[in-house]
Short mmCIF file of C-alpha atoms in Angstrom, two decimals:
data_model
loop_
_atom_site.label_atom_id
_atom_site.label_comp_id
_atom_site.label_asym_id
_atom_site.label_seq_id
_atom_site.Cartn_x
_atom_site.Cartn_y
_atom_site.Cartn_z
CA MET A 262 -16.94 -60.76 -83.78
CA LYS A 263 -19.50 -58.19 -82.69
CA ARG A 264 -20.40 -58.58 -79.03
CA GLN A 265 -24.09 -58.97 -78.23
CA ILE A 266 -25.64 -56.67 -75.66
CA PHE A 267 -25.61 -58.35 -72.26
CA TRP A 268 -28.57 -58.60 -69.89
CA ALA A 269 -27.28 -56.16 -67.28
CA GLU A 270 -27.08 -53.47 -69.93
CA PHE A 271 -30.49 -54.41 -71.33
CA GLY A 272 -32.05 -54.04 -67.87
CA PHE A 273 -30.28 -50.74 -67.34
CA LEU A 274 -31.42 -49.33 -70.70
CA PHE A 275 -34.96 -50.60 -70.18
CA ALA A 276 -35.14 -48.83 -66.80
CA ILE A 277 -33.82 -45.61 -68.38
CA PHE A 278 -36.32 -45.77 -71.24
CA ILE A 279 -39.37 -46.53 -69.08
CA ALA A 280 -38.55 -44.37 -66.02
CA PRO A 281 -41.05 -41.51 -66.68
CA TRP A 282 -43.92 -44.02 -66.77
CA GLY A 283 -43.51 -45.04 -63.15
CA PRO A 284 -41.68 -47.43 -60.83
CA VAL A 285 -43.23 -50.84 -61.62
CA LEU A 286 -41.71 -51.25 -65.09
CA ARG A 287 -38.47 -49.65 -63.87
CA TYR A 288 -38.21 -52.38 -61.24
CA LEU A 289 -38.64 -54.90 -64.05
CA GLY A 290 -35.59 -53.30 -65.66
CA TRP A 291 -33.67 -53.68 -62.40
CA LEU A 292 -34.73 -57.35 -62.33
CA PHE A 293 -33.27 -57.87 -65.81
CA ALA A 294 -30.11 -56.11 -64.62
CA PHE A 295 -29.81 -58.37 -61.56
CA VAL A 296 -30.21 -61.45 -63.77
CA GLY A 297 -27.49 -60.11 -66.06
CA LEU A 298 -25.19 -59.36 -63.14
CA GLY A 299 -25.70 -62.91 -61.87
CA MET A 300 -24.80 -64.29 -65.29
CA ASP A 301 -21.72 -62.07 -65.45
CA LEU A 302 -20.68 -63.21 -61.99
CA ARG A 303 -20.93 -66.86 -63.07
CA LYS A 304 -18.68 -66.07 -66.03
CA GLY A 305 -16.08 -64.75 -63.59
CA LYS A 306 -16.50 -61.06 -64.37
CA SER A 307 -15.24 -58.83 -61.56
CA PHE A 308 -17.43 -56.15 -60.00
CA ARG A 309 -14.51 -54.49 -58.25
CA GLY A 310 -12.84 -51.28 -59.33
CA VAL A 311 -15.84 -50.05 -61.33
CA LEU A 312 -16.20 -46.63 -59.74
CA ASP A 313 -13.89 -43.72 -59.14
CA PRO A 314 -12.21 -44.58 -55.77
CA PHE A 315 -13.48 -41.44 -54.02
CA ILE A 316 -17.11 -41.98 -55.07
CA SER A 317 -16.86 -45.70 -54.32
CA ARG A 318 -15.76 -45.04 -50.74
CA ALA A 319 -18.32 -42.25 -50.31
CA LEU A 320 -21.16 -44.54 -51.47
CA LEU A 321 -20.02 -47.32 -49.16
CA LEU A 322 -20.04 -44.94 -46.18
CA PHE A 323 -23.36 -43.49 -47.32
CA LEU A 324 -25.02 -46.91 -47.46
CA SER A 325 -23.52 -48.06 -44.16
CA TRP A 326 -24.74 -44.94 -42.38
CA ALA A 327 -28.18 -45.31 -43.99
CA VAL A 328 -28.51 -48.87 -42.69
CA ILE A 329 -27.45 -47.83 -39.18
CA SER A 330 -29.72 -44.77 -38.90
CA THR A 331 -32.73 -46.52 -40.43
CA SER A 332 -32.28 -49.64 -38.27
CA LEU A 333 -32.28 -47.47 -35.14
CA PHE A 334 -35.54 -45.65 -35.85
CA LYS A 335 -37.58 -47.76 -38.30
CA HIS A 336 -38.51 -50.83 -36.31
CA ASP A 337 -41.07 -52.55 -38.57
CA LEU A 338 -39.78 -54.36 -41.64
CA TYR A 339 -42.00 -52.47 -44.11
CA SER A 340 -40.86 -49.00 -43.00
CA TRP A 341 -37.25 -50.15 -42.84
CA GLY A 342 -37.32 -51.69 -46.30
CA LYS A 343 -39.16 -48.79 -47.92
CA GLY A 344 -36.79 -46.26 -46.38
CA ILE A 345 -33.52 -48.05 -47.09
CA SER A 346 -34.58 -48.83 -50.68
CA LEU A 347 -34.26 -45.13 -51.59
CA ALA A 348 -30.63 -44.97 -50.43
CA LEU A 349 -29.96 -48.32 -52.07
CA GLU A 350 -31.42 -47.32 -55.46
CA PHE A 351 -29.40 -44.09 -55.47
CA SER A 352 -26.20 -46.08 -54.93
CA PHE A 353 -27.14 -48.91 -57.30
CA ALA A 354 -28.07 -46.55 -60.17
CA ILE A 355 -24.68 -44.84 -59.95
CA TRP A 356 -22.76 -48.12 -59.72
CA LEU A 357 -24.72 -49.90 -62.47
CA ALA A 358 -24.24 -47.00 -64.89
CA ALA A 359 -20.49 -47.09 -64.29
CA TYR A 360 -20.46 -50.88 -64.70
CA VAL A 361 -22.48 -50.88 -67.91
CA PHE A 362 -20.51 -48.08 -69.53
CA GLN A 363 -17.29 -50.05 -69.35
CA GLU A 364 -18.52 -51.91 -72.43
CA GLN A 365 -17.54 -50.68 -75.88
CA GLY A 366 -20.46 -48.90 -77.55
CA ALA A 367 -22.53 -48.58 -74.36
CA LEU A 368 -22.44 -44.78 -74.50
CA ARG A 369 -23.83 -44.79 -78.04
CA ARG A 370 -26.61 -47.24 -77.16
CA TRP A 371 -27.56 -45.19 -74.08
CA LYS A 372 -27.83 -42.05 -76.21
CA HIS A 373 -30.15 -43.75 -78.68
CA VAL A 374 -32.39 -45.35 -76.05
CA TRP A 375 -32.68 -42.26 -73.87
CA THR A 376 -33.31 -40.02 -76.89
CA LEU A 377 -36.20 -42.27 -77.93
CA GLY A 378 -37.53 -42.26 -74.36
CA ILE A 379 -37.35 -38.47 -74.21
CA ALA A 380 -39.12 -38.12 -77.57
CA LEU A 381 -41.98 -40.39 -76.50
CA SER A 382 -42.28 -38.76 -73.08
CA LEU A 383 -42.44 -35.29 -74.64
CA VAL A 384 -45.14 -36.42 -77.08
CA HIS A 385 -47.05 -37.87 -74.13
CA LEU A 386 -46.45 -34.80 -72.00
CA ILE A 387 -47.40 -32.26 -74.66
CA GLY A 388 -50.39 -34.33 -75.73
CA GLY A 389 -51.60 -34.67 -72.15
CA GLU A 390 -50.68 -31.31 -70.67
CA LEU A 391 -51.16 -28.99 -73.64
CA LEU A 392 -53.56 -30.61 -76.08
CA LEU A 393 -55.52 -32.83 -73.66
CA LEU A 394 -55.17 -35.78 -76.06
CA THR A 395 -53.71 -38.26 -73.58
CA ARG A 396 -53.61 -38.89 -69.86
CA GLU A 397 -51.08 -36.60 -68.20
CA LEU A 398 -47.67 -38.17 -67.70
CA PHE A 399 -46.70 -36.20 -64.60
CA SER A 400 -48.88 -35.51 -61.59
CA ASN A 401 -47.73 -31.98 -60.68
CA ILE A 402 -45.58 -29.06 -61.78
CA ASN A 403 -42.61 -30.07 -59.65
CA THR A 404 -42.19 -33.40 -61.44
CA ILE A 405 -42.52 -31.80 -64.88
CA GLY A 406 -39.97 -29.12 -63.97
CA ILE A 407 -37.36 -31.45 -62.53
CA TYR A 408 -37.73 -33.84 -65.49
CA ALA A 409 -37.23 -30.97 -67.93
CA CYS A 410 -34.13 -29.83 -66.01
CA ILE A 411 -32.63 -33.30 -66.49
CA ILE A 412 -33.31 -33.66 -70.22
CA VAL A 413 -32.64 -30.10 -71.48
CA PRO A 414 -28.79 -30.25 -71.23
CA PHE A 415 -28.66 -33.78 -72.70
CA VAL A 416 -30.76 -32.89 -75.75
CA LEU A 417 -28.74 -29.73 -76.30
CA ALA A 418 -25.53 -31.79 -76.19
CA LEU A 419 -26.92 -34.10 -78.88
CA PHE A 420 -27.61 -31.06 -81.05
CA PHE A 421 -24.09 -29.73 -80.58
CA GLU A 422 -22.37 -33.01 -81.45
CA SER A 423 -24.57 -33.90 -84.42
CA GLU A 424 -22.78 -33.80 -87.78
CA ASN A 425 -25.91 -34.55 -89.80
CA ARG A 426 -28.06 -31.52 -90.68
CA LEU A 427 -31.33 -33.48 -90.62
CA LEU A 428 -30.51 -35.00 -87.22
CA ALA A 429 -29.49 -31.56 -85.96
CA TRP A 430 -32.94 -30.18 -86.79
CA GLY A 431 -34.51 -33.20 -85.12
CA TYR A 432 -32.51 -32.58 -81.96
CA ALA A 433 -33.43 -28.90 -82.15
CA LEU A 434 -37.08 -29.98 -82.20
CA LEU A 435 -36.49 -32.15 -79.13
CA PHE A 436 -34.76 -29.22 -77.46
CA TRP A 437 -37.82 -27.07 -78.12
CA GLY A 438 -40.02 -29.77 -76.61
CA SER A 439 -37.87 -30.01 -73.49
CA ILE A 440 -37.82 -26.21 -73.11
CA LEU A 441 -41.59 -26.17 -73.56
CA ALA A 442 -41.88 -28.79 -70.80
CA LEU A 443 -39.72 -26.59 -68.60
CA ILE A 444 -41.93 -23.58 -69.27
CA VAL A 445 -45.29 -25.33 -68.74
CA SER A 446 -44.06 -26.72 -65.43
CA PHE A 447 -44.60 -23.16 -64.18
CA SER A 448 -42.08 -23.82 -61.45
CA SER A 449 -39.78 -20.88 -60.79
CA ALA A 450 -37.23 -23.18 -59.12
CA ALA A 451 -37.08 -25.32 -62.26
CA TRP A 452 -36.83 -22.22 -64.46
CA ILE A 453 -33.88 -20.92 -62.46
CA ALA A 454 -32.11 -24.30 -62.37
CA GLY A 455 -32.76 -24.91 -66.07
CA GLY A 456 -31.51 -21.45 -66.97
CA ILE A 457 -28.33 -21.94 -64.95
CA ALA A 458 -27.73 -25.33 -66.60
CA LEU A 459 -28.09 -23.81 -70.08
CA LEU A 460 -25.79 -20.88 -69.33
CA LEU A 461 -23.14 -23.18 -67.85
CA GLN A 462 -23.39 -25.57 -70.77
CA LEU A 463 -23.09 -22.83 -73.38
CA TRP A 464 -20.14 -21.33 -71.50
CA VAL A 465 -18.07 -24.51 -71.13
CA SER A 466 -18.98 -25.93 -74.57
CA ARG A 467 -17.69 -22.85 -76.43
CA ILE A 468 -20.11 -23.37 -79.34
CA SER A 469 -20.24 -21.28 -82.52
CA SER A 470 -22.66 -18.43 -83.12
CA LYS A 471 -24.09 -20.35 -86.11
CA GLU A 472 -25.21 -23.23 -83.89
CA ILE A 473 -26.80 -20.82 -81.44
CA LYS A 474 -28.62 -19.10 -84.33
CA ILE A 475 -30.10 -22.39 -85.60
CA LEU A 476 -31.19 -23.28 -82.08
CA VAL A 477 -32.83 -19.92 -81.43
CA LEU A 478 -34.61 -19.86 -84.82
CA SER A 479 -36.01 -23.37 -84.37
CA PHE A 480 -37.15 -22.56 -80.85
CA LEU A 481 -38.87 -19.33 -81.93
CA ALA A 482 -40.58 -21.01 -84.89
CA CYS A 483 -41.91 -23.87 -82.79
CA SER A 484 -42.99 -21.48 -80.04
CA VAL A 485 -45.06 -19.46 -82.52
CA VAL A 486 -46.71 -22.64 -83.81
CA THR A 487 -47.47 -23.76 -80.24
CA PHE A 488 -48.97 -20.37 -79.38
CA LEU A 489 -51.19 -20.45 -82.49
CA VAL A 490 -52.36 -23.99 -81.70
CA LEU A 491 -53.25 -23.03 -78.15
CA THR A 492 -55.00 -19.85 -79.22
CA MET A 493 -57.07 -21.47 -81.97
CA TRP A 494 -57.70 -24.93 -80.53
CA LEU A 495 -57.71 -24.45 -76.76
CA PRO A 496 -58.05 -20.73 -75.98
CA GLU A 497 -58.95 -21.44 -72.33
CA LYS A 498 -55.68 -23.36 -71.93
CA GLY A 499 -53.73 -20.40 -73.31
CA VAL A 500 -55.44 -18.07 -70.83
CA ALA A 501 -54.67 -20.45 -67.95
CA PHE A 502 -51.01 -20.70 -68.95
CA ALA A 503 -50.74 -16.92 -69.16
CA SER A 504 -52.13 -16.71 -65.62
CA TYR A 505 -49.66 -19.34 -64.35
CA PHE A 506 -46.77 -17.55 -66.03
CA GLN A 507 -47.74 -14.26 -64.41
CA ARG A 508 -47.98 -15.97 -61.02
CA GLU A 509 -44.46 -17.40 -61.26
CA VAL A 510 -42.96 -14.12 -62.44
CA GLN A 511 -44.59 -12.33 -59.51
CA GLN A 512 -43.20 -14.95 -57.15
CA ILE A 513 -39.66 -14.49 -58.51
CA LEU A 514 -39.99 -10.71 -58.14
CA SER A 515 -41.23 -11.03 -54.52
CA ILE A 516 -37.79 -12.01 -53.23
CA ASN A 517 -38.06 -9.44 -50.43
CA ASP A 518 -41.16 -11.24 -49.11
CA ILE A 519 -39.66 -14.58 -48.09
CA ASP A 520 -43.04 -16.10 -47.17
CA ASN A 521 -44.53 -15.46 -50.62
CA PHE A 522 -41.22 -16.11 -52.44
CA SER A 523 -40.95 -19.57 -50.86
CA THR A 524 -44.72 -20.28 -51.21
CA HIS A 525 -44.89 -20.75 -47.43
CA ARG A 526 -42.07 -23.31 -47.47
CA ILE A 527 -40.10 -21.15 -45.08
CA TYR A 528 -42.15 -22.76 -42.30
CA ILE A 529 -41.37 -26.25 -43.57
CA TRP A 530 -37.68 -25.39 -43.68
CA LYS A 531 -37.82 -24.07 -40.12
CA GLY A 532 -39.55 -27.27 -38.98
CA ALA A 533 -37.04 -29.42 -40.86
CA TRP A 534 -34.15 -27.61 -39.21
CA ASN A 535 -35.74 -28.33 -35.82
CA LEU A 536 -35.69 -32.05 -36.67
CA ILE A 537 -32.05 -31.86 -37.73
CA LYS A 538 -31.08 -30.13 -34.48
CA GLU A 539 -32.67 -32.97 -32.52
CA LYS A 540 -30.49 -35.66 -34.19
CA PRO A 541 -27.74 -33.95 -36.18
CA LEU A 542 -25.39 -36.96 -36.43
CA ILE A 543 -27.54 -40.03 -36.93
CA GLY A 544 -30.74 -38.54 -38.36
CA TRP A 545 -34.24 -39.97 -38.08
CA GLY A 546 -33.77 -42.87 -40.48
CA TRP A 547 -34.64 -43.09 -44.17
CA GLY A 548 -38.34 -42.98 -44.99
CA ASP A 549 -41.42 -41.06 -43.90
CA PHE A 550 -40.81 -38.49 -41.16
CA SER A 551 -44.26 -36.83 -41.01
CA GLN A 552 -45.01 -38.07 -37.49
CA ALA A 553 -41.65 -36.87 -36.16
CA PHE A 554 -42.11 -33.53 -37.94
CA ALA A 555 -45.51 -33.03 -36.32
CA GLN A 556 -44.27 -34.07 -32.89
CA VAL A 557 -41.25 -31.75 -32.90
CA ASN A 558 -43.06 -28.72 -34.36
CA ALA A 559 -46.58 -28.99 -32.90
CA SER A 560 -45.91 -26.34 -30.23
CA TRP A 561 -45.47 -23.43 -32.66
CA TRP A 562 -47.11 -24.58 -35.89
CA ASN A 563 -50.27 -22.62 -36.75
CA PRO A 564 -52.06 -23.80 -39.95
CA GLU A 565 -53.76 -20.41 -40.30
CA ILE A 566 -50.33 -18.77 -40.66
CA THR A 567 -48.38 -21.53 -42.39
CA LYS A 568 -51.29 -22.44 -44.73
CA LEU A 569 -50.11 -26.04 -44.37
CA SER A 570 -50.76 -29.11 -42.23
CA VAL A 571 -48.13 -29.89 -39.61
CA TYR A 572 -47.77 -33.42 -41.00
CA ARG A 573 -45.03 -32.93 -43.60
CA ASP A 574 -43.12 -35.80 -45.23
CA ASP A 575 -41.02 -33.64 -47.57
CA ALA A 576 -38.86 -30.67 -46.57
CA HIS A 577 -38.79 -29.43 -50.20
CA SER A 578 -35.00 -29.29 -50.10
CA MET A 579 -32.58 -32.12 -50.78
CA TYR A 580 -30.17 -30.75 -48.19
CA LEU A 581 -32.78 -30.74 -45.44
CA ASN A 582 -34.33 -34.08 -46.42
CA ILE A 583 -30.99 -35.89 -46.48
CA ALA A 584 -29.92 -34.34 -43.17
CA ILE A 585 -33.21 -35.50 -41.63
CA PHE A 586 -32.82 -39.02 -43.03
CA GLY A 587 -29.19 -39.65 -42.11
CA GLY A 588 -27.85 -36.65 -40.26
CA ILE A 589 -25.29 -34.07 -41.35
CA PRO A 590 -22.59 -36.72 -42.11
CA THR A 591 -24.88 -38.26 -44.75
CA LEU A 592 -25.60 -34.83 -46.22
CA LEU A 593 -21.88 -34.12 -46.53
CA LEU A 594 -21.35 -37.45 -48.30
CA VAL A 595 -24.13 -36.72 -50.83
CA ILE A 596 -22.73 -33.24 -51.51
CA ALA A 597 -19.24 -34.69 -51.92
CA ILE A 598 -20.52 -37.26 -54.45
CA HIS A 599 -22.17 -34.49 -56.46
CA LEU A 600 -19.14 -32.21 -56.39
CA ARG A 601 -16.81 -35.05 -57.37
CA GLY A 602 -19.17 -36.01 -60.20
CA ALA A 603 -19.26 -32.43 -61.50
CA TRP A 604 -15.46 -32.22 -61.41
CA LEU A 605 -15.04 -35.55 -63.23
CA ALA A 606 -17.57 -34.48 -65.88
CA PHE A 607 -15.70 -31.22 -66.49
CA GLN A 608 -12.35 -33.01 -66.67
CA LYS A 609 -13.63 -35.65 -69.10
CA GLY A 610 -15.17 -32.94 -71.24
CA ASN A 611 -11.78 -31.24 -71.49
CA CYS A 612 -9.95 -34.49 -72.28
CA ASN A 613 -12.32 -36.07 -74.83
CA GLU A 614 -12.95 -33.98 -77.91
CA LYS A 615 -15.42 -36.43 -79.46
CA GLY A 616 -17.72 -36.80 -76.46
CA LYS A 617 -17.10 -33.46 -74.77
CA TYR A 618 -20.61 -32.08 -75.22
CA ILE A 619 -22.20 -34.94 -73.26
CA TYR A 620 -19.73 -34.50 -70.42
CA TYR A 621 -20.20 -30.75 -70.36
CA ALA A 622 -23.97 -31.38 -70.25
CA ILE A 623 -23.50 -33.66 -67.24
CA PHE A 624 -21.34 -31.02 -65.56
CA ALA A 625 -24.06 -28.43 -66.12
CA SER A 626 -26.77 -30.82 -64.89
CA ILE A 627 -25.03 -31.71 -61.64
CA THR A 628 -24.10 -28.11 -60.89
CA SER A 629 -27.61 -26.81 -61.55
CA GLN A 630 -29.14 -29.59 -59.43
CA LEU A 631 -27.02 -28.53 -56.47
CA ILE A 632 -28.73 -25.15 -56.78
CA TYR A 633 -32.20 -26.56 -57.49
CA SER A 634 -31.85 -28.73 -54.39
CA LEU A 635 -32.09 -25.66 -52.18
CA ALA A 636 -35.85 -25.73 -52.82
CA GLY A 637 -36.38 -29.16 -54.38
CA ASP A 638 -35.17 -32.72 -54.08
CA MET A 639 -34.16 -35.24 -56.75
CA PHE A 640 -34.70 -38.05 -54.22
CA SER A 641 -38.37 -37.07 -54.06
CA PHE A 642 -38.50 -37.58 -57.84
CA ARG A 643 -37.57 -41.24 -57.45
CA PHE A 644 -40.88 -42.62 -58.73
CA LYS A 645 -40.75 -40.70 -62.02
CA GLY A 646 -37.13 -40.71 -63.04
CA ALA A 647 -34.48 -39.73 -60.51
CA ILE A 648 -32.42 -42.61 -61.92
CA LEU A 649 -32.06 -40.60 -65.13
CA TYR A 650 -30.06 -38.05 -63.17
CA TRP A 651 -28.24 -40.51 -60.91
CA THR A 652 -27.12 -42.34 -64.06
CA LEU A 653 -25.32 -39.18 -65.18
CA ILE A 654 -23.23 -39.26 -62.01
CA GLY A 655 -22.46 -42.93 -62.65
CA ILE A 656 -21.33 -42.30 -66.22
CA VAL A 657 -18.67 -39.81 -65.20
CA SER A 658 -17.72 -41.84 -62.12
CA MET A 659 -16.57 -44.81 -64.17
CA LYS A 660 -12.99 -45.65 -63.18
CA ASP A 661 -11.71 -46.82 -66.56
CA TYR A 662 -13.14 -44.60 -69.24
CA VAL A 663 -14.04 -46.21 -72.58
CA LYS A 664 -14.93 -44.00 -75.55
#
């Protein structure tokens, strides 16, 4: 008898599908998942032993430390709850993905749902950002870039594993759309991270030259069409994009000028390090740290030089943000979770011929995000889809793998 999809998985898949459209509907997905988990608990289903033992222990320590540090420095209930919810959602997304993927067929259903979500988000993104037909899906270049970095390896993996020629061309079209999203983000950090992810994925996947040729030809053809549309329909948009592209290339080439290369973030990083030195073990608690940042750095901060206000609530680096939130021990735990996830993804890719491309894609994604996080932060992308990435860690962290 075919098993019906259970509510926890429905909530999980709903949250994955709707993530780019904001947090409210994603929370509805989490509500469905909690209802499903409650029903599973009543049926006597065990929640123990879901995760890889190392990641399970690391997440438990991570959450415990987050509660302690936040309780010490966030004294009102609203600030405490808002801060701790970020650490909690990170942990829950990883655990729930591992729990859901124990079910037979869950991997296939996740592929279908996320592929549909990506297709709709790209139509929305291209329509809003390029053709001005819809309201823009993302508010700034950083969110577009980090979203593209997440979806590019996944879509490419679908192309590699497809045995149907028509589907392969469809996935190639999605790949073009995701690459286009990466390009129009005009974020050099996203370009570098996305490029590293692609190179890693191609290297570990050991694909044939024929597949690469199809991919390149489809990308070039669609790029020409896009260029013609922009030139004929919205020439001013084409000129603006050319200007943005030139700006990012100049920034990448200005590596000897650290102020320009970092777009003045070098001052934010210096200020963030000052906060970390103040409380290196316990941190400042999860949540907004703009007041603490201003207090610690007011003596040397000069807006005329930094080009920025002293009130900063984002260090523009996952490593610095996490160390500020929970101290260096928390940062080490987050790095360890990522490294373990990358290793598990690589191992599962080597051991599972049928699903290897997805696992190699996850390996490439996690590795590239560790590099992107030098100047960006997936936790800051929470409202628009960080769970899409955290889910990848959960998939490979599942203790008992089911094909």
